[in-house]
Short mmCIF file of N, CA and C in Angstrom, two decimals:
data_model
loop_
_atom_site.label_atom_id
_atom_site.label_comp_id
_atom_site.label_asym_id
_atom_site.label_seq_id
_atom_site.Cartn_x
_atom_site.Cartn_y
_atom_site.Cartn_z
N MET D 210 127.99 123.38 90.29
CA MET D 210 127.39 124.68 90.52
C MET D 210 128.40 125.62 91.10
N ASN D 211 128.87 126.80 90.89
CA ASN D 211 129.74 127.61 91.74
C ASN D 211 128.98 128.39 92.52
N LEU D 212 129.25 128.34 94.03
CA LEU D 212 128.50 128.85 95.07
C LEU D 212 129.48 129.79 95.89
N LEU D 213 128.71 130.90 96.19
CA LEU D 213 129.47 131.75 97.21
C LEU D 213 128.56 132.16 98.32
N PHE D 214 129.22 131.86 99.65
CA PHE D 214 128.54 132.19 100.87
C PHE D 214 129.17 133.27 101.43
N ALA D 215 128.27 134.12 102.01
CA ALA D 215 128.67 135.46 102.66
C ALA D 215 128.05 135.70 103.89
N TYR D 216 129.19 136.06 104.97
CA TYR D 216 128.62 136.34 106.21
C TYR D 216 129.63 137.21 106.73
N ARG D 217 129.19 137.90 107.78
CA ARG D 217 130.21 139.07 108.42
C ARG D 217 131.39 138.55 108.87
N ALA D 218 131.33 137.58 109.93
CA ALA D 218 132.67 136.94 110.44
C ALA D 218 132.22 135.71 111.02
N ILE D 219 133.28 134.85 111.09
CA ILE D 219 133.18 133.48 111.60
C ILE D 219 134.40 133.21 112.44
N ASP D 220 135.39 134.11 112.54
CA ASP D 220 136.66 134.06 113.30
C ASP D 220 136.34 133.52 114.77
N GLY D 221 136.50 132.29 115.10
CA GLY D 221 136.44 131.76 116.29
C GLY D 221 135.11 131.66 116.89
N ILE D 222 134.23 131.97 116.32
CA ILE D 222 132.76 132.11 116.84
C ILE D 222 132.16 130.67 116.56
N ALA D 223 131.57 130.18 117.73
CA ALA D 223 131.08 128.89 117.99
C ALA D 223 129.44 128.80 118.05
N GLY D 224 128.91 129.62 117.23
CA GLY D 224 127.52 129.80 117.33
C GLY D 224 126.70 129.02 116.25
N GLY D 225 125.45 128.98 116.33
CA GLY D 225 124.58 128.16 115.43
C GLY D 225 124.85 128.67 113.91
N ILE D 226 124.71 129.84 113.74
CA ILE D 226 124.82 130.23 112.18
C ILE D 226 126.08 129.84 111.74
N GLU D 227 127.23 130.07 112.43
CA GLU D 227 128.46 129.72 112.04
C GLU D 227 128.59 128.16 111.72
N ARG D 228 128.10 127.38 112.62
CA ARG D 228 128.09 126.08 112.48
C ARG D 228 127.09 125.54 111.18
N MET D 229 126.14 126.16 111.11
CA MET D 229 125.30 125.90 109.82
C MET D 229 125.92 126.17 108.59
N ILE D 230 126.71 127.37 108.44
CA ILE D 230 127.43 127.77 107.34
C ILE D 230 128.40 126.77 106.96
N ALA D 231 129.14 126.36 107.95
CA ALA D 231 130.26 125.22 107.77
C ALA D 231 129.71 123.79 107.31
N ARG D 232 128.52 123.39 107.95
CA ARG D 232 127.98 122.20 107.36
C ARG D 232 127.46 122.26 106.04
N VAL D 233 126.59 123.12 105.83
CA VAL D 233 126.27 123.40 104.30
C VAL D 233 127.32 123.45 103.39
N MET D 234 128.22 124.40 103.53
CA MET D 234 129.33 124.58 102.63
C MET D 234 130.27 123.22 102.65
N ASN D 235 130.36 122.60 103.52
CA ASN D 235 131.23 121.18 103.48
C ASN D 235 130.35 120.14 102.58
N GLU D 236 128.91 120.18 102.88
CA GLU D 236 128.12 119.26 102.16
C GLU D 236 128.07 119.59 100.64
N MET D 237 128.15 120.81 100.33
CA MET D 237 128.12 121.27 98.99
C MET D 237 129.45 120.89 98.27
N VAL D 238 130.44 121.07 98.85
CA VAL D 238 131.74 120.64 98.34
C VAL D 238 131.84 119.06 98.18
N ALA D 239 131.38 118.32 99.33
CA ALA D 239 131.22 116.91 99.10
C ALA D 239 130.45 116.47 97.75
N ARG D 240 129.40 117.36 97.49
CA ARG D 240 128.50 116.78 96.58
C ARG D 240 129.09 117.43 95.15
N GLY D 241 130.44 117.88 95.04
CA GLY D 241 131.05 118.25 93.95
C GLY D 241 130.71 119.62 93.47
N HIS D 242 130.28 120.40 94.22
CA HIS D 242 130.30 121.93 93.87
C HIS D 242 131.56 122.57 94.39
N THR D 243 131.61 123.90 93.58
CA THR D 243 132.66 124.77 93.81
C THR D 243 132.20 125.85 94.90
N VAL D 244 132.93 125.82 95.93
CA VAL D 244 132.25 126.69 97.28
C VAL D 244 133.36 127.59 97.71
N SER D 245 132.92 128.91 97.86
CA SER D 245 133.74 129.89 98.12
C SER D 245 132.96 130.73 99.47
N LEU D 246 133.86 131.20 100.42
CA LEU D 246 133.22 131.86 101.51
C LEU D 246 133.71 133.38 101.57
N LEU D 247 132.80 134.29 101.69
CA LEU D 247 133.30 135.62 101.81
C LEU D 247 132.91 136.34 103.02
N THR D 248 133.71 136.85 103.93
CA THR D 248 133.61 137.37 105.41
C THR D 248 134.50 138.71 105.48
N TRP D 249 134.19 139.39 106.50
CA TRP D 249 134.98 140.51 106.88
C TRP D 249 136.23 140.24 107.78
N ASP D 250 136.42 139.08 108.17
CA ASP D 250 137.35 138.65 108.97
C ASP D 250 138.74 139.15 108.43
N GLU D 251 139.55 139.24 109.61
CA GLU D 251 140.96 139.48 109.39
C GLU D 251 141.80 138.41 108.76
N GLU D 252 142.99 138.62 108.09
CA GLU D 252 143.38 137.65 107.26
C GLU D 252 143.94 136.37 108.21
N GLU D 253 144.31 136.48 109.34
CA GLU D 253 144.61 135.34 110.51
C GLU D 253 143.36 134.76 110.99
N ALA D 254 142.34 134.98 110.48
CA ALA D 254 141.04 134.43 111.13
C ALA D 254 140.87 133.05 110.87
N GLN D 255 140.20 132.19 112.01
CA GLN D 255 140.25 130.76 111.89
C GLN D 255 138.67 130.40 112.35
N SER D 256 138.25 129.57 111.64
CA SER D 256 136.75 129.05 112.00
C SER D 256 136.78 128.04 113.15
N PHE D 257 135.96 128.43 114.05
CA PHE D 257 135.78 127.43 115.30
C PHE D 257 135.48 125.92 114.55
N TYR D 258 134.58 125.97 113.66
CA TYR D 258 134.03 124.64 112.90
C TYR D 258 134.85 124.39 111.67
N SER D 259 134.93 123.08 111.51
CA SER D 259 135.94 122.50 110.39
C SER D 259 135.31 123.10 109.20
N ILE D 260 136.16 123.62 108.26
CA ILE D 260 135.89 123.98 107.00
C ILE D 260 136.85 123.12 105.95
N ASP D 261 136.12 122.57 105.04
CA ASP D 261 137.01 121.79 104.01
C ASP D 261 137.92 122.67 103.38
N ASP D 262 139.15 121.97 103.17
CA ASP D 262 140.31 122.74 102.41
C ASP D 262 139.81 123.10 101.02
N ARG D 263 139.12 122.59 100.32
CA ARG D 263 138.71 122.89 99.13
C ARG D 263 137.91 124.22 99.16
N ILE D 264 137.29 124.68 100.15
CA ILE D 264 136.60 125.98 100.30
C ILE D 264 137.52 127.09 99.94
N ALA D 265 137.33 127.90 99.33
CA ALA D 265 138.08 129.34 99.37
C ALA D 265 137.49 130.34 99.96
N TRP D 266 138.19 130.76 101.07
CA TRP D 266 137.74 131.71 102.04
C TRP D 266 138.48 133.02 101.78
N HIS D 267 137.62 134.13 101.24
CA HIS D 267 138.03 135.20 101.05
C HIS D 267 137.71 136.13 102.26
N LYS D 268 138.92 136.72 102.79
CA LYS D 268 138.75 137.42 104.07
C LYS D 268 139.08 139.12 103.54
N LEU D 269 137.84 139.93 103.89
CA LEU D 269 138.31 141.17 103.39
C LEU D 269 139.09 141.98 104.25
N ASN D 270 139.24 141.74 105.53
CA ASN D 270 140.31 142.20 106.38
C ASN D 270 140.07 143.96 106.22
N MET D 271 138.95 144.47 106.25
CA MET D 271 138.58 145.70 106.35
C MET D 271 137.80 146.19 107.35
N GLY D 272 138.53 146.48 108.58
CA GLY D 272 137.72 146.88 109.78
C GLY D 272 137.20 145.91 110.52
N HIS D 273 136.69 145.94 111.74
CA HIS D 273 136.26 144.77 112.50
C HIS D 273 134.69 144.95 112.29
N TYR D 274 134.04 143.68 112.20
CA TYR D 274 132.83 143.48 112.03
C TYR D 274 132.04 144.03 113.05
N THR D 275 132.24 144.14 114.16
CA THR D 275 131.40 144.71 115.34
C THR D 275 131.43 146.14 115.51
N GLY D 276 132.36 146.79 114.73
CA GLY D 276 132.22 148.26 114.90
C GLY D 276 131.54 148.84 113.67
N LYS D 277 130.87 150.02 113.91
CA LYS D 277 130.21 150.68 112.82
C LYS D 277 131.22 151.35 111.93
N ALA D 278 130.94 150.95 110.73
CA ALA D 278 131.73 151.39 109.62
C ALA D 278 131.46 152.79 109.07
N GLY D 279 132.47 153.58 109.14
CA GLY D 279 132.14 154.88 108.24
C GLY D 279 131.91 154.94 106.77
N SER D 280 131.38 155.96 106.04
CA SER D 280 131.02 155.89 104.64
C SER D 280 132.29 155.43 103.88
N MET D 281 133.39 156.00 104.23
CA MET D 281 134.74 155.44 103.33
C MET D 281 135.00 154.03 103.47
N LEU D 282 134.66 153.50 104.63
CA LEU D 282 134.95 151.99 104.82
C LEU D 282 133.92 151.32 104.18
N ARG D 283 132.78 151.56 104.10
CA ARG D 283 131.70 150.94 103.37
C ARG D 283 131.88 150.93 102.03
N ILE D 284 132.32 152.02 101.57
CA ILE D 284 132.48 152.35 99.88
C ILE D 284 133.88 151.21 99.58
N ARG D 285 134.85 151.23 100.47
CA ARG D 285 135.99 150.43 100.16
C ARG D 285 135.59 148.83 100.09
N ARG D 286 134.74 148.65 101.24
CA ARG D 286 134.41 147.14 101.28
C ARG D 286 133.49 146.87 100.14
N ALA D 287 132.62 147.68 99.65
CA ALA D 287 131.81 147.40 98.52
C ALA D 287 132.59 147.12 97.07
N GLY D 288 133.67 147.97 96.89
CA GLY D 288 134.70 147.73 95.87
C GLY D 288 135.19 146.33 96.03
N ALA D 289 135.77 146.19 97.19
CA ALA D 289 136.28 144.86 97.44
C ALA D 289 135.31 143.64 97.21
N VAL D 290 134.24 144.02 97.65
CA VAL D 290 133.28 142.59 97.59
C VAL D 290 132.98 142.37 95.93
N ARG D 291 132.72 143.43 95.33
CA ARG D 291 132.52 143.66 93.96
C ARG D 291 133.71 142.85 93.22
N LYS D 292 134.94 143.09 93.52
CA LYS D 292 136.00 142.70 92.69
C LYS D 292 135.89 141.03 93.07
N ILE D 293 135.75 140.71 94.35
CA ILE D 293 135.89 139.17 94.54
C ILE D 293 134.53 138.41 93.79
N VAL D 294 133.49 139.04 93.85
CA VAL D 294 132.43 138.42 93.23
C VAL D 294 132.49 138.22 91.74
N ARG D 295 133.24 139.21 91.13
CA ARG D 295 133.45 139.07 89.53
C ARG D 295 134.45 138.15 89.34
N LYS D 296 135.53 138.34 90.31
CA LYS D 296 136.50 137.05 90.15
C LYS D 296 136.07 135.55 90.36
N ILE D 297 135.16 135.36 91.42
CA ILE D 297 134.64 133.96 91.53
C ILE D 297 133.80 133.61 90.32
N GLY D 298 132.75 134.78 90.02
CA GLY D 298 131.76 134.40 89.08
C GLY D 298 130.72 133.40 89.64
N PRO D 299 130.14 133.70 90.75
CA PRO D 299 129.20 132.48 91.36
C PRO D 299 127.98 132.65 90.53
N GLN D 300 127.25 131.26 90.57
CA GLN D 300 126.04 131.07 89.92
C GLN D 300 125.07 131.21 90.89
N LEU D 301 125.38 131.25 92.22
CA LEU D 301 124.53 131.44 93.42
C LEU D 301 125.23 131.95 94.59
N ILE D 302 124.57 133.15 95.05
CA ILE D 302 125.05 133.69 96.41
C ILE D 302 124.19 133.58 97.41
N VAL D 303 124.70 132.90 98.63
CA VAL D 303 123.89 132.80 99.77
C VAL D 303 124.55 133.78 100.87
N CYS D 304 123.46 134.45 101.24
CA CYS D 304 123.90 135.40 102.37
C CYS D 304 123.42 134.96 103.62
N PHE D 305 124.03 135.08 104.74
CA PHE D 305 123.71 134.78 106.00
C PHE D 305 123.65 135.86 106.85
N SER D 306 123.32 137.04 106.33
CA SER D 306 123.39 138.35 107.03
C SER D 306 122.48 139.38 106.21
N ASP D 307 121.67 139.99 106.96
CA ASP D 307 121.15 141.20 106.22
C ASP D 307 121.93 142.30 106.34
N GLY D 308 121.45 143.72 105.77
CA GLY D 308 122.17 144.79 105.80
C GLY D 308 123.16 144.88 104.62
N PRO D 309 124.48 144.68 104.97
CA PRO D 309 125.39 145.11 103.80
C PRO D 309 125.50 144.13 102.81
N PHE D 310 125.03 142.94 103.11
CA PHE D 310 125.16 141.91 101.82
C PHE D 310 123.86 141.87 101.01
N MET D 311 122.94 142.73 101.43
CA MET D 311 121.73 142.69 100.75
C MET D 311 122.10 143.50 99.38
#
């Protein structure tokens, strides 16, 4: 199965949600699934938790996840997310954040 996980940011964050995302994604890859991760992180972002090299991490690199996004940034992000989703063609999308990923 082709899976896409979506979350705002995991760059260097050692929280429980970030740990859970990494563990679930790593387990799904180990079970033979194709796994991608989509975040708003910047290009140089690094995960605190180990992520399998087979997981494709798509970093939007559009504004900082803690700041309030203006309408133009939200429109740009929406277009970028749609483009990535079309490219990946996931059978299932797992979102770990409410709001923009709904």
